[in-house]
Structure formats: C-alpha cells, structure tokens
Short mmCIF file of C-alpha atoms in Angstrom, two decimals:
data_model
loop_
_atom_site.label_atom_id
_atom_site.label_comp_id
_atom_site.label_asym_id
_atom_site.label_seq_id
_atom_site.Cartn_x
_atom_site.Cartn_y
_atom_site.Cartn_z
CA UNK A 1319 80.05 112.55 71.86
CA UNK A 1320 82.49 114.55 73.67
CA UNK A 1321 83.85 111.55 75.51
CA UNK A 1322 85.27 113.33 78.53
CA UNK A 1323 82.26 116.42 78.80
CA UNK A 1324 79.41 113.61 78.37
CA UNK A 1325 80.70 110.72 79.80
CA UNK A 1326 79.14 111.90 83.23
CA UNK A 1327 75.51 111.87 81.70
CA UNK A 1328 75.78 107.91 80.89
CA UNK A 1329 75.72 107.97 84.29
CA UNK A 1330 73.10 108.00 87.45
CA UNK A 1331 75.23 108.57 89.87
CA UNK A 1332 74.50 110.77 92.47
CA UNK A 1333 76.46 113.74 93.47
CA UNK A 1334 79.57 113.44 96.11
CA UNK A 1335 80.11 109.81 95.18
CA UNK A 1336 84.33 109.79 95.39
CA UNK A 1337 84.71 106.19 96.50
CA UNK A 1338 85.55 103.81 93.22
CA UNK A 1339 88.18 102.76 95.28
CA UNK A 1340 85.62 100.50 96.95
CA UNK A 1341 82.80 99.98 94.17
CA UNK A 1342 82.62 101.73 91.20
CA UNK A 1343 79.48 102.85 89.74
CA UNK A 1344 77.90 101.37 86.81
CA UNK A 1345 76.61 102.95 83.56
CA UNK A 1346 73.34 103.67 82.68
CA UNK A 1347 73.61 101.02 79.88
CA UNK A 1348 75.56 97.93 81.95
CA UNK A 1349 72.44 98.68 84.31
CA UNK A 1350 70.00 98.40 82.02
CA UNK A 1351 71.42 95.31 80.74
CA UNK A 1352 71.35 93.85 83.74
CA UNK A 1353 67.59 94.91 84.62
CA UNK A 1354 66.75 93.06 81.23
CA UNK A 1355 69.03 90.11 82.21
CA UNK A 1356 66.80 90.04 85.55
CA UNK A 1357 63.70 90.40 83.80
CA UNK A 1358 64.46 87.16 81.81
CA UNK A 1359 65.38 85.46 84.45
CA UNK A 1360 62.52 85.84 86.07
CA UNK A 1361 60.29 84.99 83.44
CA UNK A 1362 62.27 82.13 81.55
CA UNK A 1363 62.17 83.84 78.15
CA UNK A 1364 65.46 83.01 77.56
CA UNK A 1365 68.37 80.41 77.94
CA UNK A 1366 71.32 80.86 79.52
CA UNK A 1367 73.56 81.18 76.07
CA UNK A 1368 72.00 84.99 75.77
CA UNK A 1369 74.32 85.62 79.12
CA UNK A 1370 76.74 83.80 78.29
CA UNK A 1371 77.86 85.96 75.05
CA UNK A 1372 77.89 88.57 77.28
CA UNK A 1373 80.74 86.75 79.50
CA UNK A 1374 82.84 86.35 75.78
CA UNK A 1375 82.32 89.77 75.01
CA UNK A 1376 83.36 90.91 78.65
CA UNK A 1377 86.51 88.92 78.28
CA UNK A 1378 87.14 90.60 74.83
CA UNK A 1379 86.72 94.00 76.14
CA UNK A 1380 89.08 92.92 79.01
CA UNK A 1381 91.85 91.51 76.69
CA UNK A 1382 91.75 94.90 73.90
CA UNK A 1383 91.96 97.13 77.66
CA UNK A 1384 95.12 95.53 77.91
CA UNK A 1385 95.89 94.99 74.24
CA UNK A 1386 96.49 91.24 74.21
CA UNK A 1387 93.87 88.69 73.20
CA UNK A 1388 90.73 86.52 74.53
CA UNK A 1389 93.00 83.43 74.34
CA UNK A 1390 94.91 84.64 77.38
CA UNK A 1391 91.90 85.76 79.68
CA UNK A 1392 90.86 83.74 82.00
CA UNK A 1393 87.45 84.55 83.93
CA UNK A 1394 86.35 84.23 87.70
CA UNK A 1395 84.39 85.69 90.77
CA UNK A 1396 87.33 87.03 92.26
CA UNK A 1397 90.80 88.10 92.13
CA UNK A 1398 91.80 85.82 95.51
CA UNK A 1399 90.77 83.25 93.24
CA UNK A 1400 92.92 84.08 90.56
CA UNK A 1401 95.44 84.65 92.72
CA UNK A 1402 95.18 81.10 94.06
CA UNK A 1403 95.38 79.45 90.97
CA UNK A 1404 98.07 81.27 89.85
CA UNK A 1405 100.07 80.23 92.79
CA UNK A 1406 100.12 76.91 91.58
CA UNK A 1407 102.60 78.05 89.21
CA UNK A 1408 105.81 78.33 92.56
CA UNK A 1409 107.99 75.28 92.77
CA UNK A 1410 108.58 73.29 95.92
CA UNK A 1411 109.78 75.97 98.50
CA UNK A 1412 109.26 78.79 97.09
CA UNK A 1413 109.44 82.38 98.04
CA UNK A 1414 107.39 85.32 97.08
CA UNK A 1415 107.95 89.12 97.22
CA UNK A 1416 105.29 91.42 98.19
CA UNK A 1417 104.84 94.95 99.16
CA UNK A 1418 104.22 95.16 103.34
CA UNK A 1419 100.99 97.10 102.87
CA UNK A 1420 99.70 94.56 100.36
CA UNK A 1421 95.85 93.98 99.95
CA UNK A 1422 95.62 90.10 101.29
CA UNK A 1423 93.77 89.20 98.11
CA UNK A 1424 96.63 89.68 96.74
CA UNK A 1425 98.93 88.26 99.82
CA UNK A 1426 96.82 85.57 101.62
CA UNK A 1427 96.98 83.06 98.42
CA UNK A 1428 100.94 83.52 98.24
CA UNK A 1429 101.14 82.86 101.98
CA UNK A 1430 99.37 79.51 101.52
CA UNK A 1431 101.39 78.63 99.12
CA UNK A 1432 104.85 79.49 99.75
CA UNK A 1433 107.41 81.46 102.01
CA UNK A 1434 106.50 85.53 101.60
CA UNK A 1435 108.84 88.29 102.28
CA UNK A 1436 108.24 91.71 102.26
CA UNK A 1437 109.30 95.41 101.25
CA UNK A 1438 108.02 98.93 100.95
CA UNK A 1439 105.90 99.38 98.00
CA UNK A 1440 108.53 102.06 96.75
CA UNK A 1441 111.69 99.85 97.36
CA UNK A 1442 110.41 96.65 95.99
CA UNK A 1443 112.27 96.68 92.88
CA UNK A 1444 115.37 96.77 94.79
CA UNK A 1445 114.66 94.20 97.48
CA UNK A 1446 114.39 91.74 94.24
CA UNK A 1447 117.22 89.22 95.18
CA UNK A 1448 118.87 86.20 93.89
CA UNK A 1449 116.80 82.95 95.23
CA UNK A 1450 113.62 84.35 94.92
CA UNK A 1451 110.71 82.91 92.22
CA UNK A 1452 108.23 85.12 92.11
CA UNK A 1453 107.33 89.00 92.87
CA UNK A 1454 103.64 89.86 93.34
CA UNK A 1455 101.92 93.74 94.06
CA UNK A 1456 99.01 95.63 93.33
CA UNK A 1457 99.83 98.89 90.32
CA UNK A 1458 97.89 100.89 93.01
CA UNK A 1459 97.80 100.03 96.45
CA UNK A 1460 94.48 100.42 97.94
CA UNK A 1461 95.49 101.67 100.87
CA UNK A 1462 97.62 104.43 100.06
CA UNK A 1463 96.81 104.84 96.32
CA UNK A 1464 100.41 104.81 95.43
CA UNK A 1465 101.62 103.67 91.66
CA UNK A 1466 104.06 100.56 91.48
CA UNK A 1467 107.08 101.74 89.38
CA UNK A 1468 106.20 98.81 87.29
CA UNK A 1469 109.07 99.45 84.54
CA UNK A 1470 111.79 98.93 87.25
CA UNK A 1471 110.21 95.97 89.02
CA UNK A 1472 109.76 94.14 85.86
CA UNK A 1473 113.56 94.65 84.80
CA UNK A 1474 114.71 93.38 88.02
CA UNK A 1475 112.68 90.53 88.46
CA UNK A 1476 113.86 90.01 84.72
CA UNK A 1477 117.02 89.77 85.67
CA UNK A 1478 116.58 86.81 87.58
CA UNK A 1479 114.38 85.44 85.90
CA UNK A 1480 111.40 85.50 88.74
CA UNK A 1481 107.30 85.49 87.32
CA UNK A 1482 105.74 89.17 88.07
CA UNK A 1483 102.48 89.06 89.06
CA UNK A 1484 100.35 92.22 89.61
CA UNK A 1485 96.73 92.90 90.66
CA UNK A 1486 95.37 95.80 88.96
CA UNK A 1487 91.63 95.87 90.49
CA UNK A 1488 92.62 99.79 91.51
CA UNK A 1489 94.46 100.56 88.15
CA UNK A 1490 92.83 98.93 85.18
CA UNK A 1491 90.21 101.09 83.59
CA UNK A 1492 92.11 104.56 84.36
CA UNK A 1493 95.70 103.53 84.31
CA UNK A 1494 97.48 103.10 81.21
CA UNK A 1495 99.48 99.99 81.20
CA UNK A 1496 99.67 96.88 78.98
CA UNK A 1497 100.84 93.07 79.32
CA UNK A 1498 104.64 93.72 78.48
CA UNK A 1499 106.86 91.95 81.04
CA UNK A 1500 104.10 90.68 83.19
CA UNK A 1501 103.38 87.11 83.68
CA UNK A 1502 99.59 87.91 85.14
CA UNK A 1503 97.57 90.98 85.39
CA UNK A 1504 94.46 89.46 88.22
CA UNK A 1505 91.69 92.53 88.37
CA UNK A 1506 88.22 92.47 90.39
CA UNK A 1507 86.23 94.19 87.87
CA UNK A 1508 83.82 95.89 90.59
CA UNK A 1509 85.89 99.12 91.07
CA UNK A 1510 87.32 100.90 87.97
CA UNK A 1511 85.63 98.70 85.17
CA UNK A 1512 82.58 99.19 86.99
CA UNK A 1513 81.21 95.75 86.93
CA UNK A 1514 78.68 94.10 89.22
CA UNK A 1515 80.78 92.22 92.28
CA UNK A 1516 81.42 88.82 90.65
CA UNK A 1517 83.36 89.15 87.76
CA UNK A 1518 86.62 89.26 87.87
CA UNK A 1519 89.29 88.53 85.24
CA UNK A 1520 93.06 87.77 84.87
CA UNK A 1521 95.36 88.14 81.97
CA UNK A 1522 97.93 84.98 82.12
CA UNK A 1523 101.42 84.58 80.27
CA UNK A 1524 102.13 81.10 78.25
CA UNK A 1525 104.95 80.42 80.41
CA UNK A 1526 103.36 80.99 83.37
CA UNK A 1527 99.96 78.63 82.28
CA UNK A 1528 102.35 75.59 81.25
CA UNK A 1529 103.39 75.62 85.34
CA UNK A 1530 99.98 76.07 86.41
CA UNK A 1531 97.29 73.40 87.85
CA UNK A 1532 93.74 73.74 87.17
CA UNK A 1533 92.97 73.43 90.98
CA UNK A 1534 88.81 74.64 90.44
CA UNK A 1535 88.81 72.69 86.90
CA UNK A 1536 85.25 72.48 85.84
CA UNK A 1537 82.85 72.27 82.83
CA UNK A 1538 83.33 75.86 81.75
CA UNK A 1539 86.98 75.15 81.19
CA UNK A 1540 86.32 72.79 78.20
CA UNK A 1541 86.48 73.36 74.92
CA UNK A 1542 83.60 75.24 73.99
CA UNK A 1543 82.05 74.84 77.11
CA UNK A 1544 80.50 71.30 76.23
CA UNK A 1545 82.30 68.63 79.16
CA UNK A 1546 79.19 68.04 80.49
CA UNK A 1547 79.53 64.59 82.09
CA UNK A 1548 81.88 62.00 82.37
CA UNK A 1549 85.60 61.87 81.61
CA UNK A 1550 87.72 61.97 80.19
CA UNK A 1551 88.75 65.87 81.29
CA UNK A 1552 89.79 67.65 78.41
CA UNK A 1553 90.50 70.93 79.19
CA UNK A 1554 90.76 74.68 76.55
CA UNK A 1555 94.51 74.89 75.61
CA UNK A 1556 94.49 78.35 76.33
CA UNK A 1557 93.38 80.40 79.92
CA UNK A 1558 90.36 79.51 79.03
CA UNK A 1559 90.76 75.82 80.99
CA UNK A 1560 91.59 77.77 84.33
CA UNK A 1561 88.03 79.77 83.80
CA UNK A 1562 85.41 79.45 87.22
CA UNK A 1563 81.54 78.85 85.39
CA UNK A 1564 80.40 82.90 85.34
CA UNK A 1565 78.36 84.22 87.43
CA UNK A 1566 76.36 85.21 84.16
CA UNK A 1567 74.48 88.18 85.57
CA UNK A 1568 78.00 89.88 86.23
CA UNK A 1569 79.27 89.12 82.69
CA UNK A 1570 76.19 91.00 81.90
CA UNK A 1571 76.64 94.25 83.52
CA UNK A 1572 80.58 93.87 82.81
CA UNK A 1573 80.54 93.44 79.21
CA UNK A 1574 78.50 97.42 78.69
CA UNK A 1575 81.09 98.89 80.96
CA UNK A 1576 83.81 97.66 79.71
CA UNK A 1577 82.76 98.61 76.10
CA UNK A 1578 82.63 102.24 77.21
CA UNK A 1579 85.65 102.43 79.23
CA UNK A 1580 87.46 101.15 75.26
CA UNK A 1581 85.02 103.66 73.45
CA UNK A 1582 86.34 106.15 75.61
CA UNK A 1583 90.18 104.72 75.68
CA UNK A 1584 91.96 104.85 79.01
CA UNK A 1585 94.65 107.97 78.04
CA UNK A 1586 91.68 110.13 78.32
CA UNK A 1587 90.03 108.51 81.29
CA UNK A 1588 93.36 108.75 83.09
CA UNK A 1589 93.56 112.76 82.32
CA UNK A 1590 89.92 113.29 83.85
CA UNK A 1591 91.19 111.28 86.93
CA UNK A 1592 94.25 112.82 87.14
CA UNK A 1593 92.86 115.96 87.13
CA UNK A 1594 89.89 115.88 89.81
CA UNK A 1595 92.28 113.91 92.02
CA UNK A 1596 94.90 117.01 91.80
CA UNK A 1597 92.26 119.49 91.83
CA UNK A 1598 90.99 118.17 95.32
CA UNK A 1599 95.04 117.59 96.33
CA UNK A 1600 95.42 121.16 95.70
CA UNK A 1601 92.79 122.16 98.12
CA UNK A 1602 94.35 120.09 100.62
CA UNK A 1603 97.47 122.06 100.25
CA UNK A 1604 99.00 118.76 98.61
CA UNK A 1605 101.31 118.37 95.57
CA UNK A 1606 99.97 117.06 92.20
CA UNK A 1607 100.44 113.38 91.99
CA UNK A 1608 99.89 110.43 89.41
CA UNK A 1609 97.13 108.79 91.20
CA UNK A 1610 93.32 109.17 90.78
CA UNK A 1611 92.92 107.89 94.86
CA UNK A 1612 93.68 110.98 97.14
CA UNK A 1613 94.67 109.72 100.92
CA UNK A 1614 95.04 112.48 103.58
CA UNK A 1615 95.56 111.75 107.43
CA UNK A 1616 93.74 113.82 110.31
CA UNK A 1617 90.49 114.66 107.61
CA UNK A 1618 87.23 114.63 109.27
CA UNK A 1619 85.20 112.08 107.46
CA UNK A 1620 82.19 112.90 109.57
CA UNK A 1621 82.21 116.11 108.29
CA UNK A 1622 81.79 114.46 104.53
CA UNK A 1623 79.57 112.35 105.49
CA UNK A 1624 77.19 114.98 106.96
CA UNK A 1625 77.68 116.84 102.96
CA UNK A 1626 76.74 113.93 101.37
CA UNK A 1627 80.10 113.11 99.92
CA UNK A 1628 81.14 109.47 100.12
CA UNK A 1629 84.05 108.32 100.62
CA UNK A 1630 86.33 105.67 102.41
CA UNK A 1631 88.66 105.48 105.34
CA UNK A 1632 91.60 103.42 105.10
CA UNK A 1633 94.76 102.60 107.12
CA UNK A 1634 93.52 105.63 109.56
CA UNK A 1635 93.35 107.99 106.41
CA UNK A 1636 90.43 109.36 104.24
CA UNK A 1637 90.74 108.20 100.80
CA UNK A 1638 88.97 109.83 98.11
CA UNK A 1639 88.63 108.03 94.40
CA UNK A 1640 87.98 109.99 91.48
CA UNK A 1641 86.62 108.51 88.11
CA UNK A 1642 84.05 109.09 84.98
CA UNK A 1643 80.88 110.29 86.58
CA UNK A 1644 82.96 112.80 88.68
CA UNK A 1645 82.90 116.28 88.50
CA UNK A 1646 84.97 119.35 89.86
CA UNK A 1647 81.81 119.79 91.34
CA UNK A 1648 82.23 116.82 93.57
CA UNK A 1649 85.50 117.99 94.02
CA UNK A 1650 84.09 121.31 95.61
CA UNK A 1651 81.72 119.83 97.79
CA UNK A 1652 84.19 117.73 99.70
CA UNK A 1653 86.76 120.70 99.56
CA UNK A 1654 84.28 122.78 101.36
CA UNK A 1655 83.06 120.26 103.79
CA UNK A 1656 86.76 119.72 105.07
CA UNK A 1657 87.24 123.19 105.10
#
C-alpha cells in the first residue's frame, strides 16, 4: 500500500469532512470491529475477555505512538479524568502554570486542586518561575491550533525542577513527539487516533506515579485484573493501578485505529496534514504554518455549511482540521465556498 495515496480508501468518510479537531473519523476496519463487538453483545456469543484484549492492544499501540512501553499507560474515559488523577501528584499549596486559552479539561482539574496562574501559550516557557511545581498545556491548543514550543518549556521547567504535564488529544496521531522530558502525556483518543468517545489514555513518568493517589482505584487496577472482592487492595505497580475499568466497546474501535495510524507512522501522517492545512492557508492568503488545524476570523461558516463542508467554530473563528481521509479535494471545496 501506498500509505499516504490509499490511506483515504480505508476510509468512509464523506466528502468536506475538515473537523478532527472535534471527532475524528474512524476506519473502515476499527468500525467493523466495533459492529462485530455489537453483534456479540447482543447475542452473548462471547465473554467480555474477547474486548478486553482489545483494551491491551489499544494501550500497546498507544505506548509504541509514543515510543515508551505498556507499563507506563494508564487507560480511562477521559482526559479530565486523567488530568484529575494526575493532580494528586501537587504538594500542599501548590501552584500550576497554564496557558490563558487553555481547554478546561486540561485547566478545571488543576484549579481544584491547587492555585493556577496563567500566560500566553507562546510565552509560557518564559513565565516559568522559581516557586512554582508544576506546568500543564495542551501541544495544540484547540482553540487556536497553535504548537507548544515543547523543547523550551521542558528545559525551563527543568530547571526548576517543576513536573510538565501536556494534553495531546489535538497532537497525538499527526504530531511527532515522544515522552522525553515529560512527566504525563493525557490524550482523548476521539479526535486524531480516531477512537470511539470513551477511551482515553495517558502516558505517566515513575516519578510522577510514586506522588500520585489512586483517587478512582478499582478492580481493573489489580494485578491482572483479578481483585474481585474483598481486601486487601493490592494495586499493579506500574500505571496500570491508576487504570478506570474500559469502556470495552471503545478499546475495540481504538485498538484498529491506532494500529493504522503505527502502520502508517506519524512523520508521514504529519506531511499529509501539513500539507492540506497549508494548501487551504494559501487560499486564504495565509502563510504556511506547522499545524494541521487552520483558524481564520471573519469566514462565513454558513457559507460551508450550505457546500457540505464541515467544520467548527471556535473562539469566534472558523477552524478547519485536516487529517487521513482528507483530500486537496476537500481542500477545494471549502476554498471555493469561502470564496
């Protein structure tokens, strides 16, 4: 297969479909999966085991995206969740940096938990200060689409010695980045790893587990899965024991597209992004940039609408998403709808 000509027909998506920024669309073979998974269900052919391989193989395909292993994955529903239990990591008094245009999945937990101050996305490497424990911000806001410069935050925080959390649920699966320097990587799988709503998944550091309190301990977070009943609670030694019980169904569709997405390796799904999203910022009249979400202010989104092309409006600006089952084609449509 020619990964980045094909990859579009493993795919029923229809045309003028440019908003992975709020769902991504799944392949044909994480949907038939699922349709299968259903189809047990409702007939009680199976037990719940079959589903459950598909949650370690989803976790697998999540660690080698990242290149770091199973042993430091740690599954959920969502990435507030994640969040939250990573937040049980701050000391006594804490205080948190975050960008000011911050998703509040990624906001709301640190605000429960300890004093939050913030900075433009593009200066928060520099606002890192002395007394702080902890800096925490989306690779690509969802509002704007804008890339953290994730080298320079990690080196400051580094320097004094702060955790660096970052949610990637806009980046992962068409961004190339990796674990190095990062404490936690949280990511709701339902946008760029395609993945049914409900699985969600978040790398964790050592250092940052052995401060960490299992607030939503449970069952699934025993070794091999078998605390059933009673105490007393004996929980994974790895980021396994901070693990919600799977929504199996997601795990399902999830582990299919996340296969693909490391057939196909990111480099090249981050070239076919890059190059629809500047292909549709040059028709704007805007200069290339490093994102696959395109934001413009004043667009008519009725006018997209009305062409069939879907997209989102955020922050008063349209914001178009670009991903595998795109083509310049949908590129052309919108161009010409705006026009």
């Amino acid at each position: 297969m020619n990964a980045l000509i094909d990859a579009k027909d493993l795919f029923e998506a229809d045309p003028g479909f440019l908003n992975t920024a709020s769902y991504g669309l799944p392949p044909r073979a994480a949907s038939q999966a699922l349709d299968t998974a259903l189809a047990q269900w409702r007939r009680g052919s199976t037990d719940w085991s079959t589903w459950d391989a598909a949650t370690d193989r989803a976790r697998a395909g999540f660690a080698r995206l990242l290149d770091t292993t199973p042993d430091h994955v740690t599954i959920s529903s969502t990435g507030a969740q994640l969040v939250s239990s990573i937040a049980t990591a701050l000391p006594p008094g804490a205080r948190v940096l975050v960008p000011d245009i911050e998703f509040t999945s990624n906001l709301f937990p640190w605000a429960q938990a300890a004093t939050v101050e913030t900075a433009p996305p593009e200066r928060l490497a520099d606002a890192i200060h002395p007394g702080l424990d902890a800096v925490a911000f989306s690779l690509v806001q969802s509002a704007t689409g804008q890339v953290a410069a994730l080298t320079d935050i990690i080196t400051a925080a580094r320097a004094h010695d702060l955790l660096v959390v970052t949610d990637a649920s806009q980046a992962a699966g068409w961004l190339p980045f990796t674990t190095d320097g990062l404490d936690a990587v949280v990511c709701s799988a339902y946008k760029w790893l395609m993945a049914p709503r409900g699985a969600a998944f978040a790398y964790t550091s050592p250092r940052l587990r052995e401060r960490m309190r299992p607030l939503a301990a449970n069952w699934y977070g025993t070794p091999g899965h078998a605390g059933y009943y009673g105490l007393p609670m004996t929980l994974s030694p790895d980021a396994a024991a901070f693990d919600l019980s799977p929504a199996w169904f997601c795990y399902v569709g999830a582990a299919p597209a996340l296969d693909l997405i490391n057939e196909l390796g990111v480099p090249a799904i981050h070239a076919h992004n890059l190059a629809l999203a500047n292909r549709f910022r040059a028709g704007l009249g805007q200069p290339p940039g490093d994102s696959a979400i395109v934001t413009t202010p004043g667009a008519d989104a009725a006018k997209l609408q009305a062409a069939g092309v879907r997209a989102a409006v955020r922050a008063g600006n349209l914001r178009a998403s670009f991903h595998l089952y795109n083509t310049t084609d949908d590129v052309d449509r919108a161009l010409e709808a705006l026009a």
